[in-house]
Short mmCIF file of C-alpha atoms in Angstrom, two decimals:
data_model
loop_
_atom_site.label_atom_id
_atom_site.label_comp_id
_atom_site.label_asym_id
_atom_site.label_seq_id
_atom_site.Cartn_x
_atom_site.Cartn_y
_atom_site.Cartn_z
CA MET A 1 -18.10 11.40 3.86
CA SER A 2 -17.69 11.32 7.83
CA GLY A 3 -20.25 14.04 8.73
CA PHE A 4 -19.73 16.39 5.85
CA PRO A 5 -22.71 16.62 3.32
CA LEU A 6 -22.42 16.37 -0.59
CA TRP A 7 -22.80 20.29 -1.13
CA ALA A 8 -19.64 20.50 0.98
CA TRP A 9 -17.74 18.29 -1.11
CA VAL A 10 -19.24 19.65 -4.37
CA GLY A 11 -18.54 23.36 -3.10
CA PHE A 12 -14.81 22.54 -1.92
CA THR A 13 -14.01 20.93 -5.09
CA ALA A 14 -15.21 23.58 -7.04
CA LEU A 15 -13.33 26.20 -5.14
CA VAL A 16 -10.26 24.33 -5.78
CA VAL A 17 -10.94 24.37 -9.47
CA ALA A 18 -11.64 28.25 -9.41
CA LEU A 19 -8.21 28.45 -7.73
CA LEU A 20 -6.51 26.61 -10.43
CA VAL A 21 -7.98 28.52 -13.01
CA LEU A 22 -6.98 31.79 -11.52
CA ASP A 23 -3.75 30.66 -10.88
CA LEU A 24 -3.53 29.41 -14.79
CA ALA A 25 -5.12 32.65 -16.02
CA VAL A 26 -3.01 35.21 -13.82
CA LEU A 27 -0.15 33.57 -12.76
CA ALA A 28 1.12 30.61 -14.98
CA ARG A 29 -0.06 32.39 -18.33
CA GLY A 30 3.03 32.05 -20.78
CA SER A 31 6.70 31.48 -20.04
CA ARG A 32 8.03 33.17 -17.15
CA GLU A 33 10.70 32.98 -14.33
CA ILE A 34 9.56 33.44 -10.56
CA SER A 35 11.88 35.40 -8.44
CA PHE A 36 12.34 34.63 -4.59
CA ARG A 37 10.01 37.58 -3.80
CA GLN A 38 7.36 36.67 -6.11
CA ALA A 39 7.28 32.96 -4.65
CA ALA A 40 7.37 34.34 -1.15
CA LEU A 41 4.11 36.51 -1.84
CA LEU A 42 2.28 33.77 -3.53
CA SER A 43 3.15 31.10 -1.00
CA ALA A 44 1.89 33.84 1.46
CA PHE A 45 -1.35 33.83 -0.41
CA TRP A 46 -1.89 30.24 -0.36
CA VAL A 47 -1.23 29.95 3.43
CA GLY A 48 -3.76 32.76 3.87
CA VAL A 49 -6.03 31.04 1.53
CA ALA A 50 -5.79 28.04 3.50
CA VAL A 51 -6.09 29.63 7.09
CA ALA A 52 -9.17 31.49 5.76
CA PHE A 53 -10.94 28.18 4.89
CA GLY A 54 -9.81 26.84 8.55
CA VAL A 55 -11.66 29.92 10.12
CA ALA A 56 -14.49 29.20 7.90
CA LEU A 57 -14.33 25.62 9.00
CA PHE A 58 -14.53 26.54 12.54
CA PHE A 59 -17.84 28.51 12.35
CA VAL A 60 -19.31 25.91 10.14
CA ALA A 61 -18.39 22.57 11.65
CA GLY A 62 -17.03 23.62 14.99
CA ALA A 63 -13.64 23.84 16.91
CA ALA A 64 -12.64 20.12 16.94
CA ARG A 65 -13.10 19.93 13.00
CA ALA A 66 -11.13 23.22 12.64
CA ALA A 67 -8.35 22.00 14.95
CA GLU A 68 -8.08 18.62 13.01
CA TYR A 69 -7.70 20.69 9.63
CA PHE A 70 -5.11 22.94 10.78
CA THR A 71 -2.97 19.84 12.36
CA GLY A 72 -3.59 18.16 9.42
CA TYR A 73 -2.30 21.15 7.18
CA ILE A 74 0.75 21.50 9.03
CA VAL A 75 1.65 17.85 8.46
CA GLU A 76 0.80 18.45 4.80
CA LYS A 77 2.78 21.46 4.45
CA SER A 78 5.85 20.14 6.13
CA LEU A 79 5.84 16.81 4.30
CA SER A 80 5.62 18.85 1.03
CA VAL A 81 9.11 20.35 1.53
CA ASP A 82 10.39 16.83 0.55
CA ASN A 83 8.43 17.36 -2.57
CA VAL A 84 10.41 20.59 -3.49
CA PHE A 85 13.75 18.68 -3.36
CA VAL A 86 12.37 15.90 -5.58
CA PHE A 87 11.17 18.53 -7.95
CA ALA A 88 14.41 20.22 -8.12
CA LEU A 89 16.27 16.73 -9.11
CA ILE A 90 13.50 15.94 -11.83
CA PHE A 91 14.13 19.43 -13.19
CA SER A 92 17.97 19.03 -13.13
CA TYR A 93 17.73 15.73 -14.64
CA PHE A 94 15.48 16.77 -17.50
CA ALA A 95 17.77 20.04 -17.89
CA VAL A 96 14.06 22.21 -17.67
CA PRO A 97 14.71 25.68 -18.26
CA SER A 98 13.47 27.69 -15.46
CA ARG A 99 10.97 29.98 -17.58
CA TYR A 100 9.10 26.51 -18.23
CA GLN A 101 9.26 25.16 -14.64
CA TYR A 102 6.27 27.13 -13.09
CA ARG A 103 3.86 26.01 -15.95
CA VAL A 104 5.12 22.25 -15.70
CA LEU A 105 4.33 22.26 -12.26
CA PHE A 106 0.91 23.81 -12.65
CA TRP A 107 -0.27 20.75 -15.09
CA GLY A 108 1.83 18.31 -12.90
CA ILE A 109 0.06 19.27 -9.90
CA VAL A 110 -3.30 19.27 -11.46
CA GLY A 111 -2.92 15.63 -12.32
CA ALA A 112 -1.47 14.81 -8.45
CA LEU A 113 -4.78 16.46 -7.03
CA VAL A 114 -6.67 13.94 -9.12
CA LEU A 115 -4.57 11.16 -7.91
CA ARG A 116 -4.73 12.27 -4.49
CA GLY A 117 -8.57 12.57 -4.25
CA VAL A 118 -8.67 8.84 -5.46
CA PHE A 119 -6.23 7.55 -3.07
CA ILE A 120 -8.04 9.43 -0.44
CA LEU A 121 -11.63 7.85 -1.40
CA ILE A 122 -9.90 4.28 -1.28
CA GLY A 123 -8.21 4.97 1.95
CA ALA A 124 -11.17 6.31 3.68
CA GLU A 125 -13.33 3.15 2.13
CA LEU A 126 -10.67 0.67 3.65
CA LEU A 127 -10.80 2.30 7.05
CA GLU A 128 -14.32 2.05 6.77
CA ARG A 129 -14.85 -1.46 5.98
CA PHE A 130 -11.71 -3.13 7.62
CA ASP A 131 -10.79 -2.28 11.34
CA TRP A 132 -7.55 -3.94 11.28
CA ILE A 133 -6.37 -1.47 8.64
CA VAL A 134 -5.98 0.99 11.66
CA TYR A 135 -3.07 -1.37 12.83
CA VAL A 136 -1.56 -1.48 8.91
CA PHE A 137 -1.69 2.31 8.66
CA GLY A 138 -0.39 2.92 12.11
CA ALA A 139 2.69 0.64 11.86
CA PHE A 140 3.66 1.86 8.46
CA LEU A 141 3.81 5.32 9.57
CA VAL A 142 5.90 4.13 12.49
CA TYR A 143 7.98 2.51 10.12
CA THR A 144 8.39 5.42 7.80
CA GLY A 145 9.39 7.72 10.57
CA ILE A 146 12.07 5.61 11.64
CA ARG A 147 13.37 5.21 8.13
CA MET A 148 13.32 8.89 7.55
CA ALA A 149 15.12 9.51 10.86
CA LEU A 150 18.04 7.03 9.75
CA HIS A 151 18.34 7.63 6.21
CA ARG A 152 18.39 11.60 5.55
CA GLU A 153 19.17 11.62 1.86
CA VAL A 154 16.25 11.22 -0.74
CA GLU A 155 17.32 9.38 -3.37
CA VAL A 156 15.27 9.84 -6.90
CA HIS A 157 15.91 8.30 -10.14
CA PRO A 158 13.35 9.50 -12.70
CA GLU A 159 15.11 7.34 -15.50
CA ARG A 160 13.74 4.09 -13.34
CA ASN A 161 10.27 5.74 -13.09
CA PRO A 162 8.03 2.75 -14.59
CA VAL A 163 5.53 5.17 -16.10
CA LEU A 164 8.21 7.15 -17.82
CA ARG A 165 9.38 4.17 -19.33
CA LEU A 166 5.74 3.34 -20.48
CA VAL A 167 5.26 6.68 -21.77
CA ARG A 168 8.54 6.60 -23.80
CA ARG A 169 7.61 3.15 -25.06
CA LEU A 170 4.08 4.24 -26.21
CA VAL A 171 4.52 7.68 -27.01
CA PRO A 172 6.78 9.10 -29.85
CA MET A 173 9.08 12.08 -28.38
CA THR A 174 11.04 14.85 -29.57
CA LYS A 175 14.58 14.79 -28.70
CA SER A 176 14.61 18.54 -27.33
CA PHE A 177 12.30 21.03 -26.05
CA GLU A 178 9.50 22.90 -27.93
CA GLY A 179 9.01 25.74 -26.17
CA GLU A 180 6.46 25.22 -23.64
CA ARG A 181 4.38 23.05 -25.80
CA PHE A 182 3.87 19.47 -24.47
CA PHE A 183 2.87 18.14 -28.04
CA VAL A 184 3.71 18.91 -31.43
CA ARG A 185 2.96 17.72 -34.93
CA ARG A 186 5.54 16.60 -37.34
CA SER A 187 4.68 15.56 -40.93
CA GLY A 188 1.09 14.86 -39.65
CA LYS A 189 2.53 12.76 -36.84
CA LEU A 190 1.81 13.96 -33.19
CA LEU A 191 4.91 13.90 -31.20
CA ALA A 192 5.06 14.48 -27.36
CA THR A 193 7.87 16.75 -26.09
CA PRO A 194 10.13 16.30 -22.81
CA LEU A 195 8.04 18.84 -21.00
CA PHE A 196 5.32 16.07 -21.13
CA ALA A 197 7.76 13.41 -20.04
CA VAL A 198 8.49 15.79 -16.96
CA ILE A 199 4.84 16.35 -16.01
CA THR A 200 4.58 12.52 -16.02
CA VAL A 201 7.31 12.27 -13.49
CA VAL A 202 6.11 14.86 -11.30
CA MET A 203 2.62 13.45 -10.94
CA THR A 204 3.89 9.86 -10.35
CA THR A 205 6.57 10.98 -7.88
CA ASP A 206 3.75 13.14 -5.92
CA VAL A 207 1.69 10.10 -5.45
CA ILE A 208 4.74 8.22 -4.10
CA PHE A 209 4.91 10.70 -1.35
CA ALA A 210 1.14 10.80 -0.84
CA VAL A 211 1.42 7.07 0.06
CA ASP A 212 3.26 8.57 3.27
CA SER A 213 1.26 11.82 3.63
CA ILE A 214 -2.43 10.34 3.47
CA PRO A 215 -2.38 7.88 6.19
CA ALA A 216 -0.75 10.42 8.50
CA ILE A 217 -3.75 12.58 7.82
CA PHE A 218 -5.82 9.77 8.59
CA GLY A 219 -4.36 9.25 11.78
CA ILE A 220 -5.22 12.92 12.84
CA THR A 221 -8.91 13.04 11.47
CA SER A 222 -11.45 10.29 10.47
CA SER A 223 -13.02 12.85 8.02
CA ALA A 224 -11.95 12.26 4.48
CA PHE A 225 -13.31 16.04 3.59
CA ILE A 226 -10.70 17.34 5.96
CA VAL A 227 -8.05 14.85 4.37
CA TRP A 228 -8.99 16.25 1.15
CA SER A 229 -9.01 19.71 1.83
CA THR A 230 -5.57 19.50 3.70
CA ASN A 231 -4.01 17.78 0.72
CA ALA A 232 -5.48 19.98 -1.69
CA PHE A 233 -4.15 23.19 -0.27
CA ALA A 234 -0.80 22.06 0.65
CA VAL A 235 -0.54 20.81 -3.21
CA LEU A 236 -1.90 24.16 -4.53
CA GLY A 237 0.97 25.83 -2.64
CA LEU A 238 3.70 23.72 -3.75
CA ARG A 239 4.72 25.65 -6.96
CA PRO A 240 5.72 29.09 -5.17
CA LEU A 241 7.08 26.92 -2.38
CA TYR A 242 9.56 25.14 -4.87
CA PHE A 243 10.63 28.60 -6.10
CA MET A 244 11.21 30.01 -2.85
CA LEU A 245 13.21 27.24 -1.09
CA ALA A 246 14.48 25.31 -3.95
CA GLY A 247 17.79 27.03 -3.52
CA MET A 248 18.10 26.76 0.18
CA MET A 249 16.88 23.13 0.87
CA GLU A 250 20.54 22.43 2.27
CA ARG A 251 19.85 24.44 5.40
CA PHE A 252 16.92 22.31 6.44
CA VAL A 253 19.20 19.84 8.02
CA TYR A 254 16.95 18.75 10.85
CA LEU A 255 13.62 18.84 9.18
CA ASN A 256 13.56 15.19 8.28
CA LEU A 257 14.23 14.49 12.09
CA GLY A 258 11.16 16.54 12.97
CA LEU A 259 9.14 15.05 10.34
CA SER A 260 10.31 11.58 11.52
CA VAL A 261 8.92 12.32 14.96
CA VAL A 262 6.01 13.58 13.83
CA LEU A 263 5.19 10.38 11.75
CA VAL A 264 6.15 8.02 14.68
CA PHE A 265 3.63 10.14 16.64
CA VAL A 266 0.90 9.81 14.25
CA GLY A 267 1.40 6.20 13.73
CA GLY A 268 1.37 5.55 17.47
CA LYS A 269 -1.62 7.79 17.92
CA PHE A 270 -3.68 5.72 15.29
CA ILE A 271 -2.93 2.46 17.20
CA TRP A 272 -3.55 4.02 20.66
CA SER A 273 -6.59 5.68 19.55
CA GLU A 274 -7.99 2.20 18.23
CA LEU A 275 -6.88 0.52 21.89
CA PHE A 276 -7.56 2.84 24.36
CA GLY A 277 -9.52 5.80 23.01
CA LYS A 278 -9.00 8.95 20.73
CA VAL A 279 -5.97 11.24 21.67
CA PRO A 280 -7.43 14.66 22.16
CA ILE A 281 -6.77 17.25 19.48
CA TRP A 282 -5.36 19.83 21.88
CA VAL A 283 -2.54 17.27 22.30
CA SER A 284 -1.70 16.45 18.95
CA LEU A 285 -1.72 19.96 17.64
CA PRO A 286 0.78 21.42 19.89
CA PHE A 287 3.07 18.53 19.61
CA ILE A 288 3.09 18.52 15.94
CA ALA A 289 3.54 21.97 15.67
CA ALA A 290 6.56 22.12 18.24
CA ALA A 291 8.09 19.20 16.35
CA ILE A 292 8.31 20.96 13.05
CA GLY A 293 9.00 24.51 14.67
CA VAL A 294 11.95 23.20 16.46
CA SER A 295 13.31 21.35 13.69
CA ILE A 296 13.15 24.28 11.33
CA ALA A 297 14.55 26.70 13.89
CA ALA A 298 17.35 24.50 14.95
CA SER A 299 18.19 23.84 11.17
CA LEU A 300 18.20 27.27 10.37
CA TRP A 301 20.50 28.14 13.56
CA LYS A 302 22.79 25.22 12.61
CA THR A 303 23.40 26.60 9.15
CA ARG A 304 23.42 30.38 9.90
CA GLY A 305 26.75 30.88 8.56
#
């Protein structure tokens, strides 16, 4: 648990559940379309909650842990922009009406949170038991960063998703949407709707992205609690981020380059820390923030016309 008591884990997880219930009861109730203004306000709300938690962490656990948290949150939030592009491709492939997308993302992200939590516990256990895993994670991040820099386009083929194929084989499915329902009953037989297939693809695709992002956070902090909290807040803010950025993804022409620099840096930091000693957080935080900030600013300047 890396220094955080059980009550911290239980309390934070309860906070996440409470925020999800608030979102479902107030924000995602019924069929609705989210405007850019609403999405921007909701994004600001989720960022504000994440920042408030970081401030509380500063007073409870100290400046070092708070700095690790904010560094990890910046990395997770930046990596989640790629998820936005992928969600847009998934909704386009399944022709999901915009009024259903917010609700679909809600339940897809609930499942993604559970799967990420399992991934984090497995990663923490591996790092605790096997010292050589550090080099595997570090090399993997460096490789991922280089690959991201050389191949900017993200290719996603929902029809090739093995989980989707399994679901379609095991669960009878209707040919068209049935409002916002995930299951319907026809002649006494329970059938899934295409929205259920969309949720399945959203969850499994997010897990694929987590394979990159979770090792990146472990390269910043050894605390599984901080890894879990940064992932949770980044994922909770994905839905309004999608509605805010989905129509302008083509403007972030240099973001992948900035993310690749961050991943290579974190991977190298992973290996360096094991061989020569831990890199101070006051070095990591400014470097990562600068790499992301410069790539976004350069992107917006490049596409200003």
